[in-house]
CSV table of C-alpha atoms in Angstrom, one decimal:
chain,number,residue,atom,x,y,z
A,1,UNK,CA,90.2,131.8,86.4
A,2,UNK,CA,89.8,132.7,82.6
A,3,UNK,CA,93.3,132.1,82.0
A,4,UNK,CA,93.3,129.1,83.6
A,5,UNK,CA,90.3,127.8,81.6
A,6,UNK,CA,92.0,129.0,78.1
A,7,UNK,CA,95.2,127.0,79.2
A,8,UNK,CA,93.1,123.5,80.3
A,9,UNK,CA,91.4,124.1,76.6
A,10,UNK,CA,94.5,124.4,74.7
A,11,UNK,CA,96.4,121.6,76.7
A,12,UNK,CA,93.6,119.4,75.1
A,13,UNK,CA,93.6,120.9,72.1
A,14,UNK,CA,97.2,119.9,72.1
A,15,UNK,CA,97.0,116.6,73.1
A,16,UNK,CA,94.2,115.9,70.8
A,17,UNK,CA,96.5,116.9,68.2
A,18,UNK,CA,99.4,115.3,68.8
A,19,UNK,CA,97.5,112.1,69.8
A,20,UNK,CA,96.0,112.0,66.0
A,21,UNK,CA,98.5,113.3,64.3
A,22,UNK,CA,101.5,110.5,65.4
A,23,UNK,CA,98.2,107.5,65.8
A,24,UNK,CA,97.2,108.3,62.0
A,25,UNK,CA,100.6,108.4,60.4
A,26,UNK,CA,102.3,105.2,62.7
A,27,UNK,CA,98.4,103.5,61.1
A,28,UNK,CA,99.1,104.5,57.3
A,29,UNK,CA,102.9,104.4,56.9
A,30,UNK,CA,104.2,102.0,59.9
A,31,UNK,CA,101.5,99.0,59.7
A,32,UNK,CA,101.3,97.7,56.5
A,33,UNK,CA,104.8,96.9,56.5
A,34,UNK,CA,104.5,95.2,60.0
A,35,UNK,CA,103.6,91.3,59.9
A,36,UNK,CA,100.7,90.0,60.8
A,37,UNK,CA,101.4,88.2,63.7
A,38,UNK,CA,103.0,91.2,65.5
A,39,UNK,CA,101.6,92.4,69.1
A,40,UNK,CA,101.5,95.5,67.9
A,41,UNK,CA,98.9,95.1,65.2
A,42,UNK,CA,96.3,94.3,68.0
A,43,UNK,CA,96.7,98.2,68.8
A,44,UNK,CA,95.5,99.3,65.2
A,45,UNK,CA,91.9,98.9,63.6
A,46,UNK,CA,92.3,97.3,60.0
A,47,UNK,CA,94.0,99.0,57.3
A,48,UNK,CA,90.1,99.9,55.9
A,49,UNK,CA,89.5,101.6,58.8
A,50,UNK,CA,92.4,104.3,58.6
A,51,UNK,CA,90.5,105.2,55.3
A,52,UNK,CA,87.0,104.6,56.4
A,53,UNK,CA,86.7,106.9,59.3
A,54,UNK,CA,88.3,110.5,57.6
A,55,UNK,CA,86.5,109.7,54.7
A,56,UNK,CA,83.2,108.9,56.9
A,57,UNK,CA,84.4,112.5,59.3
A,58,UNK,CA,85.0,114.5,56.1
A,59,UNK,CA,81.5,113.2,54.1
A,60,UNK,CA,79.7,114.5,57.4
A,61,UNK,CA,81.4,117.5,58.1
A,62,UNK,CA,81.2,118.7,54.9
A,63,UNK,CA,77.4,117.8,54.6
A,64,UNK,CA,77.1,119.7,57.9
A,65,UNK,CA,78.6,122.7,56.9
A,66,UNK,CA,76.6,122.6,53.2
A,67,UNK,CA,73.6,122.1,54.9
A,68,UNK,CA,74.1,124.8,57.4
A,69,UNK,CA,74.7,127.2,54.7
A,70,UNK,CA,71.6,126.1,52.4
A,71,UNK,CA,69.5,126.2,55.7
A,72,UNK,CA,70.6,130.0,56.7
A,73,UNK,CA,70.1,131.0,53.1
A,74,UNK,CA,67.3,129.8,52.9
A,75,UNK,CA,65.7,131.4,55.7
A,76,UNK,CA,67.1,134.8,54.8
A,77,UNK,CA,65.2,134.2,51.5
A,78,UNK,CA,62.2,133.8,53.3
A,79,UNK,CA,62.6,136.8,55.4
A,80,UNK,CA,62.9,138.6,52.1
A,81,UNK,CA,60.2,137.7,50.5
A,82,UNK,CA,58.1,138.1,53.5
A,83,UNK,CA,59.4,141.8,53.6
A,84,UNK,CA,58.3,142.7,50.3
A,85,UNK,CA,54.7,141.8,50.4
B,1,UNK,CA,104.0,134.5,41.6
B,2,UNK,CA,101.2,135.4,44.3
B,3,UNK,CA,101.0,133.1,47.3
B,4,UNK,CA,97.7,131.5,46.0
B,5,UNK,CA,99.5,130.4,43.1
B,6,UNK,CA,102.3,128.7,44.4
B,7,UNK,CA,100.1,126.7,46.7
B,8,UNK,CA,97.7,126.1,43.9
B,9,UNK,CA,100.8,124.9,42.4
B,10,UNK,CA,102.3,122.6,44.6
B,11,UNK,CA,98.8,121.2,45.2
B,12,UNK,CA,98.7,120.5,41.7
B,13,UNK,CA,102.3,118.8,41.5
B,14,UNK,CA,101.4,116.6,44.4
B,15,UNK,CA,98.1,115.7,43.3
B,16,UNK,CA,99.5,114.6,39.5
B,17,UNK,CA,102.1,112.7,41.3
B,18,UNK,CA,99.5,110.9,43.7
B,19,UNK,CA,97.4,109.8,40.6
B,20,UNK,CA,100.2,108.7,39.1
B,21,UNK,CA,101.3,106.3,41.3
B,22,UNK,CA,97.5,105.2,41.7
B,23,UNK,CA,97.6,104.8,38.0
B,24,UNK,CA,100.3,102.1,38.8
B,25,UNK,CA,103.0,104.3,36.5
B,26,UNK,CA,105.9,104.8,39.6
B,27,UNK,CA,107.7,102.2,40.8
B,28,UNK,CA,106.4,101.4,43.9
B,29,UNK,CA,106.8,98.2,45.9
B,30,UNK,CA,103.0,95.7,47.0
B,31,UNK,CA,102.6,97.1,49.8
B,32,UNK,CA,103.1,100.5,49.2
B,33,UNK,CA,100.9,100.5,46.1
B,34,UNK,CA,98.2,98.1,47.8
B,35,UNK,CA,97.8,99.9,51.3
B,36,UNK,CA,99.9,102.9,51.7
B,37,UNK,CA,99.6,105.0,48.6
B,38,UNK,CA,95.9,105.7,48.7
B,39,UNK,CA,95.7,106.7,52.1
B,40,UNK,CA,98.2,109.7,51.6
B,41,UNK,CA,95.9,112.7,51.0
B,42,UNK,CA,93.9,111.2,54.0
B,43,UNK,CA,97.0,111.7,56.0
B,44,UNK,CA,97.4,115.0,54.2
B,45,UNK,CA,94.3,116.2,55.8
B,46,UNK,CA,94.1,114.6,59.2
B,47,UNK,CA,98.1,116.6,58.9
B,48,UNK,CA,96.7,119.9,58.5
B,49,UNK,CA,93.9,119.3,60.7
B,50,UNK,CA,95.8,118.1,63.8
B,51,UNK,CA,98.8,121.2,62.7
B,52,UNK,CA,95.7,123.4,63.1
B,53,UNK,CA,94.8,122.0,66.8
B,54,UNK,CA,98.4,121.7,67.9
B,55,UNK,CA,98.7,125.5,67.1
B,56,UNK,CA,95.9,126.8,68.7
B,57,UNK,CA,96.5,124.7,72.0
B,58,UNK,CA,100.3,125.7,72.2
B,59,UNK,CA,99.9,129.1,71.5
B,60,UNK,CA,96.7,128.9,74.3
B,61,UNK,CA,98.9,127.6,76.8
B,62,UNK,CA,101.8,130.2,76.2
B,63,UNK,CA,99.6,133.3,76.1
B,64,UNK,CA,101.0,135.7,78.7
B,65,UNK,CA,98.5,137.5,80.3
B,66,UNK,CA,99.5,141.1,82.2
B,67,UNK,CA,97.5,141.7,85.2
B,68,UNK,CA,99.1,145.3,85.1
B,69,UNK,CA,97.7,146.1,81.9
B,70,UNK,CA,94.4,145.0,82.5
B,71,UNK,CA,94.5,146.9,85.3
B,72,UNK,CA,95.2,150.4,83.9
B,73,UNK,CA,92.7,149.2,81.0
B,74,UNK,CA,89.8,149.2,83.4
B,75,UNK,CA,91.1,152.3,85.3
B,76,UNK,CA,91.3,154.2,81.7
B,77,UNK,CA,87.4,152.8,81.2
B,78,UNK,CA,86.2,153.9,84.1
B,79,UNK,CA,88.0,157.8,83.8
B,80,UNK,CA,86.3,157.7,80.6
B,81,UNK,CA,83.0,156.7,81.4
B,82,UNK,CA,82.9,159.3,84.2
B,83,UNK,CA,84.7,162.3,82.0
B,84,UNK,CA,81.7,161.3,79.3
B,85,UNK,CA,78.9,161.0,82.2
B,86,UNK,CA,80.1,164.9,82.7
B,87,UNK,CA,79.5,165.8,79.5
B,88,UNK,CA,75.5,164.3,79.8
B,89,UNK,CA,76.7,161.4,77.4
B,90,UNK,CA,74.5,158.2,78.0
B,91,UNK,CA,77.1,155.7,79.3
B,92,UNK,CA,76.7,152.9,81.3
């Protein structure tokens, strides 16, 4: 059953991937040469967008991770300092 | 040249070449200067990070497992355990 859980994981992991990864580039290198009256602009957000939301993802993730570190740091601090009195 | 420094490098060339075209010195055409250019290291990164997920998935979804050797792996456990037990070793 374990393997079948690690292969229903990395099927998603795939698609998830794959989905992005041809989405993001058709967004940034296809549209803005498409006109505007096109259908197939009604399938893609607004050019800001496509630099909106990574920008938006990478601001948070990196704040996460930042803050993740300052926070365990920080409490090892305090466990120092409580050690030494 | 050590690995770190050729990547270091190529990020480098890249990067100089990005700013120049967002410095407006290459000769690129509206569209490509007004929409296209400035989302490239975007792309760069949502590359790398959907390369990263596509790897791990494919390579999950290939992994051969071998019943067999699991198999003689517990067997070799348990012979272990029960040689050590002899011996008055604390094992589980």
């Amino acid at each position: 059953m374990a393997q079948l859980n690690d292969k229903a994981v990395g099927a998603v992991l795939l698609a998830i991937g794959t989905f992005v990864f041809t989405y993001y580039s058709i967004w940034t290198l296809v549209i803005p040469f498409v006109d505007v009256e096109q259908p197939i602009r009604k399938l893609f957000p607004p050019q800001w967008f496509a630099i909106a939301i990574p920008v938006f993802l990478l601001v948070v993730g990196v704040t996460g991770i930042f803050g993740f570190l300052s926070f365990v740091m920080l409490q090892s601090g305090k466990k120092a300092a409580k050690k030494s009195t | 040249m050590t690995r770190a420094q050729k990547i270091g490098t190529a990020f480098a060339a890249a990067g100089g070449i990005w700013l120049l075209g967002m410095l407006g010195w290459l000769p690129l055409s509206e569209t490509v200067q007004a929409e296209v250019w400035p989302a490239l290291p975007l792309l760069a990164v949502v590359a790398l990070g959907a390369y990263a997920f596509i790897n791990i998935g494919y390579n999950l979804l290939v992994f051969r497992e071998c019943p067999e050797a699991y198999y003689e792996l517990m067997q070799e456990i348990q012979e272990a355990k029960d040689d050590l037990r002899v011996k008055n070793v604390d094992v589980a």
